[in-house]
């Protein structure tokens, strides 16, 4: 047999196999971690166990220390941004935004955020005598922070292609109460995120995009496409709803329009110019739009469902581990 033929025969299978091998041969395929809802449920319970996390109370400060310590335990670089803000009666509230940065050397960043404070009054409670009592905020606050802590645990163990910043915003829930306020001892929504967005923990801080979680733990919750998110960050909305489908949670993320909610994502977009969406349990067809536990003494652990935490947590993991 001529030498060139032997050479050609020897090469053939190799050239075939080369053609068939994927182009991304040397790129490492990143596996999507499995979100653990038991762990998220535990982080929710832990926050609630401190008591209502209302600024200027010991429960608030103790829970803030817990959240910052957990982020540090997962290896994040943590900034505890403290500020004194003022209510309408000019009384001071000591607030703390808690920022945990993973892989700070990576310039391609994604911001994940939630508020960690709880509402100082159950102003939507059916029983009038409860309306001045602070809420547990198991869903309205704690559940979303818990999902982010569980994501932090995975991000620290398995490096995604993007760097991740997790921000727990304070003083989100000081909006004007539903009862006629005798005094002006209340503030605005989103006071902590407004402060951070105007005074970021790192000068000129930016990220490709942000995802805000708000009330992501209730049984039967569904997440509709929030209107400000769809208007100002439509690609991120699509990315997240497609990720939910890919993760098997399309039923939790229907292709439907929700309400237009003033929430922390507005501050992030307005003052930091980072497109940011809000994953929020809000149904425009229901009476208040929010679930019946909302801003009542019923916002307790009994209304937290591991399946909902799982759907949201796994969807967000799907999004960040699919990033290049
Ligand atoms: C408004 O009701 C305008 N925003 C509510 C945002 C919120 C309160 N999220 C949780 N608690
Ligand atoms: Zn609230």
Short mmCIF file of N, CA and C and ligand atoms in Angstrom, two decimals, residues 115 117-119 135 140-141 172-173 189 214-215 294-295 299, ligand 2:
data_model
loop_
_atom_site.label_atom_id
_atom_site.label_comp_id
_atom_site.label_asym_id
_atom_site.label_seq_id
_atom_site.Cartn_x
_atom_site.Cartn_y
_atom_site.Cartn_z
N UNK A 115 -35.40 43.23 50.07
CA UNK A 115 -35.34 44.05 51.29
C UNK A 115 -35.40 43.16 52.52
N UNK A 117 -35.82 44.53 55.86
CA UNK A 117 -36.58 45.12 56.98
C UNK A 117 -38.02 44.60 56.94
N UNK A 118 -38.73 44.76 58.06
CA UNK A 118 -40.15 44.40 58.04
C UNK A 118 -41.01 45.61 58.38
N UNK A 119 -42.24 45.55 57.90
CA UNK A 119 -43.14 46.71 58.00
C UNK A 119 -43.49 46.99 59.46
N UNK A 135 -45.19 43.62 61.69
CA UNK A 135 -45.48 42.29 61.13
C UNK A 135 -44.26 41.36 61.23
N UNK A 140 -42.87 38.94 53.34
CA UNK A 140 -42.52 40.31 52.96
C UNK A 140 -41.19 40.69 53.60
N UNK A 141 -40.16 40.18 52.99
CA UNK A 141 -38.82 40.43 53.46
C UNK A 141 -38.03 39.14 53.60
N UNK A 172 -37.32 49.37 53.28
CA UNK A 172 -38.18 49.38 52.08
C UNK A 172 -39.63 49.66 52.48
N UNK A 173 -39.99 49.21 53.70
CA UNK A 173 -41.41 49.07 54.02
C UNK A 173 -41.98 50.15 54.94
N UNK A 189 -41.63 54.27 50.73
CA UNK A 189 -41.13 52.97 50.27
C UNK A 189 -39.67 53.14 49.84
N UNK A 214 -39.18 39.94 45.79
CA UNK A 214 -40.05 40.51 46.82
C UNK A 214 -41.28 39.62 46.97
N UNK A 215 -41.41 39.04 48.15
CA UNK A 215 -42.54 38.16 48.47
C UNK A 215 -42.56 36.94 47.55
N UNK A 294 -50.74 40.05 53.06
CA UNK A 294 -49.86 41.22 52.86
C UNK A 294 -50.14 42.33 53.88
N UNK A 295 -49.10 42.73 54.59
CA UNK A 295 -49.17 43.81 55.58
C UNK A 295 -50.22 43.52 56.66
N UNK A 299 -48.70 37.41 57.94
CA UNK A 299 -47.49 37.19 57.14
C UNK A 299 -46.47 36.43 57.99
ZN1 LIG B 2 -44.31 45.30 52.61
#
